[in-house]
Short mmCIF file of the C-alpha atoms (twelve columns), coordinates in Angstrom:
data_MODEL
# 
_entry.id   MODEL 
# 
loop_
_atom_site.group_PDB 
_atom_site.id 
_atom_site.type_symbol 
_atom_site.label_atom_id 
_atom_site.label_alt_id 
_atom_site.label_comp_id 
_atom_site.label_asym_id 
_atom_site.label_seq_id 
_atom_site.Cartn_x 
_atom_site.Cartn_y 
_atom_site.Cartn_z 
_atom_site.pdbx_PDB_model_num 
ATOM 1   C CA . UNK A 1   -28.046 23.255  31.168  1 
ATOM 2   C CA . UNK A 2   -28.027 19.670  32.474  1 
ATOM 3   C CA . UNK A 3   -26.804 18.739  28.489  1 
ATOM 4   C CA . UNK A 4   -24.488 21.360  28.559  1 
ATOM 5   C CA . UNK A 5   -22.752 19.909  31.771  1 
ATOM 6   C CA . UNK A 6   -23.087 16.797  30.348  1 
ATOM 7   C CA . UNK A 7   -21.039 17.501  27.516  1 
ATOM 8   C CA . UNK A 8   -18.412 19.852  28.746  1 
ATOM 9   C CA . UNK A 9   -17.471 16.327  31.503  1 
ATOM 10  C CA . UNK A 10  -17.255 14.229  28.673  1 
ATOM 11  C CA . UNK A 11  -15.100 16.562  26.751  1 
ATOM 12  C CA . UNK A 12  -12.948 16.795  29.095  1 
ATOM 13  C CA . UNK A 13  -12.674 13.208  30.363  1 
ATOM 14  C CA . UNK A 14  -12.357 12.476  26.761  1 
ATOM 15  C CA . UNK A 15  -9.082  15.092  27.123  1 
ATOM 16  C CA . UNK A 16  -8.262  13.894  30.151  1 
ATOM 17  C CA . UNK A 17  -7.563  10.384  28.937  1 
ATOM 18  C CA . UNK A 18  -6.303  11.709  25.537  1 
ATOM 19  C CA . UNK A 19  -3.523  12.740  27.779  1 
ATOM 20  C CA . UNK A 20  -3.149  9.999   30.215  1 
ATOM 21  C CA . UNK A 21  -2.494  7.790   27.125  1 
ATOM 22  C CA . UNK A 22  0.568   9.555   26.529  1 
ATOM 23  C CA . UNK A 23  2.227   8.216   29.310  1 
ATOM 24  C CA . UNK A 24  1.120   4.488   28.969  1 
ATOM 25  C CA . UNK A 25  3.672   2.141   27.731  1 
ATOM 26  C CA . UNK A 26  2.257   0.856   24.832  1 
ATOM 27  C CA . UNK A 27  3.018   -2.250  23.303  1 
ATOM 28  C CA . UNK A 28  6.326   -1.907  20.893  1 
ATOM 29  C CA . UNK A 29  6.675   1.881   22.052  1 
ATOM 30  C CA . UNK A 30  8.447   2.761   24.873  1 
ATOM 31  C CA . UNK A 31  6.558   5.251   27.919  1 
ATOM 32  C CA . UNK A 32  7.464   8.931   27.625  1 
ATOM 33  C CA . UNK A 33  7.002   9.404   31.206  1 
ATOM 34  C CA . UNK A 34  8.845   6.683   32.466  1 
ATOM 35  C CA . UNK A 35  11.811  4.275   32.463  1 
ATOM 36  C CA . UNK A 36  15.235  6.375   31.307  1 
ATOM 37  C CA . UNK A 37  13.486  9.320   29.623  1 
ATOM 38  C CA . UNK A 38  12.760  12.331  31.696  1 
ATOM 39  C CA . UNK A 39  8.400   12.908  32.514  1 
ATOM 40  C CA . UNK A 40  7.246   14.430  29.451  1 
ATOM 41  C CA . UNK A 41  9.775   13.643  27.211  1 
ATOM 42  C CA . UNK A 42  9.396   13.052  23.396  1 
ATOM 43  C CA . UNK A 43  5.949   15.196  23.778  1 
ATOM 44  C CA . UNK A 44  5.445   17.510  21.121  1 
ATOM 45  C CA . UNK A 45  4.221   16.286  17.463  1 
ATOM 46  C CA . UNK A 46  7.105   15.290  15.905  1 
ATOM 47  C CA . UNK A 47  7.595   12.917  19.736  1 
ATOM 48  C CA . UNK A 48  4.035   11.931  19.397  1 
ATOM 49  C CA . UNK A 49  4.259   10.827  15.207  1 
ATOM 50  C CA . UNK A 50  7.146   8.297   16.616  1 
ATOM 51  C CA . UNK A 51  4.553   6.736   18.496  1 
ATOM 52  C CA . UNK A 52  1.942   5.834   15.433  1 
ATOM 53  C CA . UNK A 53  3.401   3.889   12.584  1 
ATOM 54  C CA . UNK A 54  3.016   5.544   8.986   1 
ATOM 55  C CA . UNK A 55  -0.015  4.676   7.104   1 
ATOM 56  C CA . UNK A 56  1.148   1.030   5.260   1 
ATOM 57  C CA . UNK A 57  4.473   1.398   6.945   1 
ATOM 58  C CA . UNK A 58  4.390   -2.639  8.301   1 
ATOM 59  C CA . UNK A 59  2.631   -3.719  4.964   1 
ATOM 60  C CA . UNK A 60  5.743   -4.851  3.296   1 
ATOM 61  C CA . UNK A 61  5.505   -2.422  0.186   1 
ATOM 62  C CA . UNK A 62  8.724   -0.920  -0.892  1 
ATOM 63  C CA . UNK A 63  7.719   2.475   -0.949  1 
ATOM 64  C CA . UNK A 64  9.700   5.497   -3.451  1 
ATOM 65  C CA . UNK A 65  12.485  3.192   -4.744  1 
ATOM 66  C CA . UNK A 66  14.803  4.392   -6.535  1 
ATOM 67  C CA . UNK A 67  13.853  3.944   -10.315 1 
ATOM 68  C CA . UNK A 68  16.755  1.685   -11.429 1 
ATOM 69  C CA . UNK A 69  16.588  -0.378  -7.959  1 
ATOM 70  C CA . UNK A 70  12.725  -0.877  -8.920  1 
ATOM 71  C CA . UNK A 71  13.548  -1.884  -12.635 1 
ATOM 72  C CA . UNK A 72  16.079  -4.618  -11.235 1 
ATOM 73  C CA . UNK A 73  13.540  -5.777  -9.269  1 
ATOM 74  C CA . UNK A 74  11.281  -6.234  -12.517 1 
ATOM 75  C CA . UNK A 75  14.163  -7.691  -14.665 1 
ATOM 76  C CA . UNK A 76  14.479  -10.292 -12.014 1 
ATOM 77  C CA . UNK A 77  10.701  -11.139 -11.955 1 
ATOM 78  C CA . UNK A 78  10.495  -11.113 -15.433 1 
ATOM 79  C CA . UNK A 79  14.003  -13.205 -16.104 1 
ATOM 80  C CA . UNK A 80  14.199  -15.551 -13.070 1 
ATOM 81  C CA . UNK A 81  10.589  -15.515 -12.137 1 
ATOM 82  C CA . UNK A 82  9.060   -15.570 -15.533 1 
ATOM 83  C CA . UNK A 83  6.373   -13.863 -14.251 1 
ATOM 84  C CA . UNK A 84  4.096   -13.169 -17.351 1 
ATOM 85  C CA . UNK A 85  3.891   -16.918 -17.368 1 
ATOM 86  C CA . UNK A 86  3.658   -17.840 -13.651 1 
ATOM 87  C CA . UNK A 87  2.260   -14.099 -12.032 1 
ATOM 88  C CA . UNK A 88  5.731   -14.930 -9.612  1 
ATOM 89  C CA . UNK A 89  6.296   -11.319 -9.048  1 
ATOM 90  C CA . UNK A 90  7.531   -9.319  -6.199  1 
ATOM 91  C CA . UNK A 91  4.076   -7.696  -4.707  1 
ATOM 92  C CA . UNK A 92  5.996   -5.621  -2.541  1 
ATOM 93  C CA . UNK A 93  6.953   -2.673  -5.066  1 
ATOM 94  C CA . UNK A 94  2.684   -3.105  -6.489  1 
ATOM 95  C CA . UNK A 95  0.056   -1.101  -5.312  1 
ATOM 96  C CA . UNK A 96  -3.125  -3.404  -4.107  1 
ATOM 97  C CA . UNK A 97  -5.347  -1.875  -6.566  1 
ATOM 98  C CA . UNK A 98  -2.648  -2.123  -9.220  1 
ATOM 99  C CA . UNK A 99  -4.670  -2.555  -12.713 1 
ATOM 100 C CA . UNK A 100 -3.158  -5.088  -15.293 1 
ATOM 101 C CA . UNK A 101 -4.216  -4.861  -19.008 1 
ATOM 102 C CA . UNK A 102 -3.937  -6.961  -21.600 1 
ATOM 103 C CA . UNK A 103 -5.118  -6.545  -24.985 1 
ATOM 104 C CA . UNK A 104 -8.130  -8.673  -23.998 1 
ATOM 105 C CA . UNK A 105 -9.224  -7.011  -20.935 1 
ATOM 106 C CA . UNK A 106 -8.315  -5.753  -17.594 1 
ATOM 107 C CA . UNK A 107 -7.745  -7.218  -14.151 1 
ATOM 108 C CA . UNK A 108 -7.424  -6.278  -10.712 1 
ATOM 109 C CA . UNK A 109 -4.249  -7.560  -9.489  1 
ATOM 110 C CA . UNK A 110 -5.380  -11.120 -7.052  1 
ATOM 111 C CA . UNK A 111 -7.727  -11.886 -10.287 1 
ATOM 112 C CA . UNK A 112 -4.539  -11.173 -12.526 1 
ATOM 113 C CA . UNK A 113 -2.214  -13.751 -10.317 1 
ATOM 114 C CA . UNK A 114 -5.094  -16.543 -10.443 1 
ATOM 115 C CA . UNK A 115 -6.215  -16.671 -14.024 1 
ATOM 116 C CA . UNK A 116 -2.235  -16.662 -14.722 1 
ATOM 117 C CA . UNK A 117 -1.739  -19.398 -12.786 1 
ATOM 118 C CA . UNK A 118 -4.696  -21.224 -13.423 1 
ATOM 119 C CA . UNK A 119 -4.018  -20.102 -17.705 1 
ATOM 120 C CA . UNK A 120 -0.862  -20.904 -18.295 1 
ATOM 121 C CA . UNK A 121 1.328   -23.924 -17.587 1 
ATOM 122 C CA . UNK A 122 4.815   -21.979 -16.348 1 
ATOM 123 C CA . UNK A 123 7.389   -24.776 -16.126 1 
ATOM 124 C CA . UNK A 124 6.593   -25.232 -20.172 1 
ATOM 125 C CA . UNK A 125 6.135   -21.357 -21.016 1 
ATOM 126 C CA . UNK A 126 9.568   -19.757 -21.841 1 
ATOM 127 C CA . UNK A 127 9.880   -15.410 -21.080 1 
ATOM 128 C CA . UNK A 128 12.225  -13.680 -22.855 1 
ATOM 129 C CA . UNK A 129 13.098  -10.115 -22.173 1 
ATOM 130 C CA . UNK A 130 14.020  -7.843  -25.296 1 
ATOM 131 C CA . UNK A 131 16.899  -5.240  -24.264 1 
ATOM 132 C CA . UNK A 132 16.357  -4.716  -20.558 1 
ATOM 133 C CA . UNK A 133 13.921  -2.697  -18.980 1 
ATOM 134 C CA . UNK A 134 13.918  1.142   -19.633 1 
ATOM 135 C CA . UNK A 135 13.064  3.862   -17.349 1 
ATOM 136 C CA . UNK A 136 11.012  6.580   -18.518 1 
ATOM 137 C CA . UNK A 137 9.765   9.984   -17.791 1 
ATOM 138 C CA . UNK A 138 12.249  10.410  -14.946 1 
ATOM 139 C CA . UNK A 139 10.893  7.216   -13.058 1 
ATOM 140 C CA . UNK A 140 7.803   7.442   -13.318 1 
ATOM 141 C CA . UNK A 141 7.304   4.965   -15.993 1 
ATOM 142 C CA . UNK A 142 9.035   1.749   -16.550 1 
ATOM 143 C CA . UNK A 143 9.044   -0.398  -19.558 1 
ATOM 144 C CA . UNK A 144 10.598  -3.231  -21.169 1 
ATOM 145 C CA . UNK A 145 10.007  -5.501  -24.483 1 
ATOM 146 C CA . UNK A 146 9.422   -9.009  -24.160 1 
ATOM 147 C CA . UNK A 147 9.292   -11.928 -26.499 1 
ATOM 148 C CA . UNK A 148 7.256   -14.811 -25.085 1 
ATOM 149 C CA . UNK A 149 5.681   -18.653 -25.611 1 
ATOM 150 C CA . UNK A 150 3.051   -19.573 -23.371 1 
ATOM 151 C CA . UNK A 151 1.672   -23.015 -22.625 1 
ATOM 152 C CA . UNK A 152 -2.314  -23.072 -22.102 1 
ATOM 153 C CA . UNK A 153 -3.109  -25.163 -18.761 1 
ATOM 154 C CA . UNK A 154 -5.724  -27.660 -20.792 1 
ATOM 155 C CA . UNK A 155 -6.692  -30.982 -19.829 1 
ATOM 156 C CA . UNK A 156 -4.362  -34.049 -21.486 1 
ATOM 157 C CA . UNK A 157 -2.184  -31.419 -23.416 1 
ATOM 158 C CA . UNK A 158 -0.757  -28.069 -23.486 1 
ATOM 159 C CA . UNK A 159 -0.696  -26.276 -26.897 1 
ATOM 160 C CA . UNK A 160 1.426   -22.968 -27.024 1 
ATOM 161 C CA . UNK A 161 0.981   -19.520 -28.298 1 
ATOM 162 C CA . UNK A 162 3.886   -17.248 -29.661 1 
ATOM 163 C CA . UNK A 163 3.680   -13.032 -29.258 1 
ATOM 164 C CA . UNK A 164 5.948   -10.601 -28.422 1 
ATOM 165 C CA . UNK A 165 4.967   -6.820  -27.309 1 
ATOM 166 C CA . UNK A 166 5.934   -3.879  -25.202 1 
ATOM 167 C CA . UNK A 167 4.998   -3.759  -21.047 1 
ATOM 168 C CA . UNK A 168 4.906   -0.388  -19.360 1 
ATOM 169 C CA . UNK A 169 4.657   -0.149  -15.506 1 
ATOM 170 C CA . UNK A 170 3.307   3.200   -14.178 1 
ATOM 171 C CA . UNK A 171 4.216   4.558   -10.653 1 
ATOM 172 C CA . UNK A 172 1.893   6.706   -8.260  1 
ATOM 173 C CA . UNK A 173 2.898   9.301   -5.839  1 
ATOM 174 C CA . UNK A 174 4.503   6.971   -3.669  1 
ATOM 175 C CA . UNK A 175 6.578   5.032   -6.175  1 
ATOM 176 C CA . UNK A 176 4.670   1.689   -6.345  1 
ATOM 177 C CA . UNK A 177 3.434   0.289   -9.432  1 
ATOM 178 C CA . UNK A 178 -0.016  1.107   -9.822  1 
ATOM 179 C CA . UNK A 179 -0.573  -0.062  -13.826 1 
ATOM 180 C CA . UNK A 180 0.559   -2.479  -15.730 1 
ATOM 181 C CA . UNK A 181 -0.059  -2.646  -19.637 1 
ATOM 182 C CA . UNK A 182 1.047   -4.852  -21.783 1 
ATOM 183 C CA . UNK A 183 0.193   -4.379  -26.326 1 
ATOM 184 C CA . UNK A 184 1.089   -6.659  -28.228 1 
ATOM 185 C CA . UNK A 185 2.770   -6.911  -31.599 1 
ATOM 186 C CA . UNK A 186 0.537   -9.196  -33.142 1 
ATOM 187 C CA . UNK A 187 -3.139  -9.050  -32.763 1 
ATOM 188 C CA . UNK A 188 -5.417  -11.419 -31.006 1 
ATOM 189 C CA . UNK A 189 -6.720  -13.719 -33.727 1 
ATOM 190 C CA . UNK A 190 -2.671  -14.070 -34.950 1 
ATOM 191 C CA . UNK A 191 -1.503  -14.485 -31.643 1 
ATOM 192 C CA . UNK A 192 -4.563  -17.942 -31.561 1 
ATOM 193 C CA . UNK A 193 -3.562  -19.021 -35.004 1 
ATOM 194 C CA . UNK A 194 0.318   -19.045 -33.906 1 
ATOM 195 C CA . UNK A 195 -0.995  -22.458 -31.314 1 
ATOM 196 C CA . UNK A 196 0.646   -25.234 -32.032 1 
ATOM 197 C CA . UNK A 197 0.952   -28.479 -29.692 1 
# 
């Protein structure tokens, strides 16, 4: 009985503060009970959703883009940013746990950005796009050709490697880029035997 009693108070302090939070003027939000707005104003759900941000909302990520704003951003990346040489992308239209495939293996995408940066020298690697980038399957794929020479980041020199190939970038629910995949034309051991210093 004692438990019981026990329980029911802590319930409804629990409640009791549930509500009294309502009316606190939280940091960044403004009180519904008072200031200008009337006591009990904004209550309701849709009142009470205004007061907790989205899930991700203050991340930064550039959430259900339209699909040509989304392949501008890529063109830009790719042209100005060279980023299959540098990793100089924009993360704000990739998911976190964005995959990115090569024909060699797979990365997640901080691992991706360091052994690019760390691979390549960028400032002696030329990108070239091929076309521009496509959007596919109603925007939920993009894709673009590329055509590229890549300087390897060795000690005393920097031979380069040749290849061209096809990248597609696919989308989840919320429109950011959650794989990357890129095949190339040639295969691995012609894509080595293209080095030259």
């Amino acid at each position: 009985m004692a438990t019981s009693s026990r329980r029911r108070g802590r319930g409804a302090c629990l409640s009791f503060l549930g509500v009294l939070a309502l009316f606190i003027p939280w940091p960044g939000t403004a009180s519904l009970a008072f200031g200008s707005a009337p006591l009990g104003a904004g209550l309701g759900r849709r009142g009470l959703l205004g007061l907790v941000p989205a899930a991700g909302a203050d991340d930064g990520k550039k959430r259900n883009l339209d699909a040509s704003e989304m392949a501008k951003i890529v063109r830009q990346d790719l042209v100005e940013r060279q980023f299959l040489a540098t990793a100089d992308f924009s993360p704000e239209i990739y998911d976190e746990s964005c995959t990115f495939t090569d024909e060699i293996d797979s990365y997640q995408k901080d691992k991706f950005i360091k052994g690019t940066k760390a691979l390549f020298v960028g400032s002696e690697s030329q990108v070239n796009l091929v076309g521009d980038v496509e959007v596919l399957e109603g925007g939920k794929k993009l894709q673009f050709r590329f055509a590229e020479t890549l300087a390897f980041n060795f000690p005393l020199i920097h031979p380069k490697v040749t290849l061209s190939g096809t990248c597609t970038l696919t989308r989840g629910e919320d429109g950011l880029i959650v794989a990357y995949r890129e095949k190339w034309d040639q295969s691995v051991p012609e894509v080595l035997l293209s080095g030259r210093l």
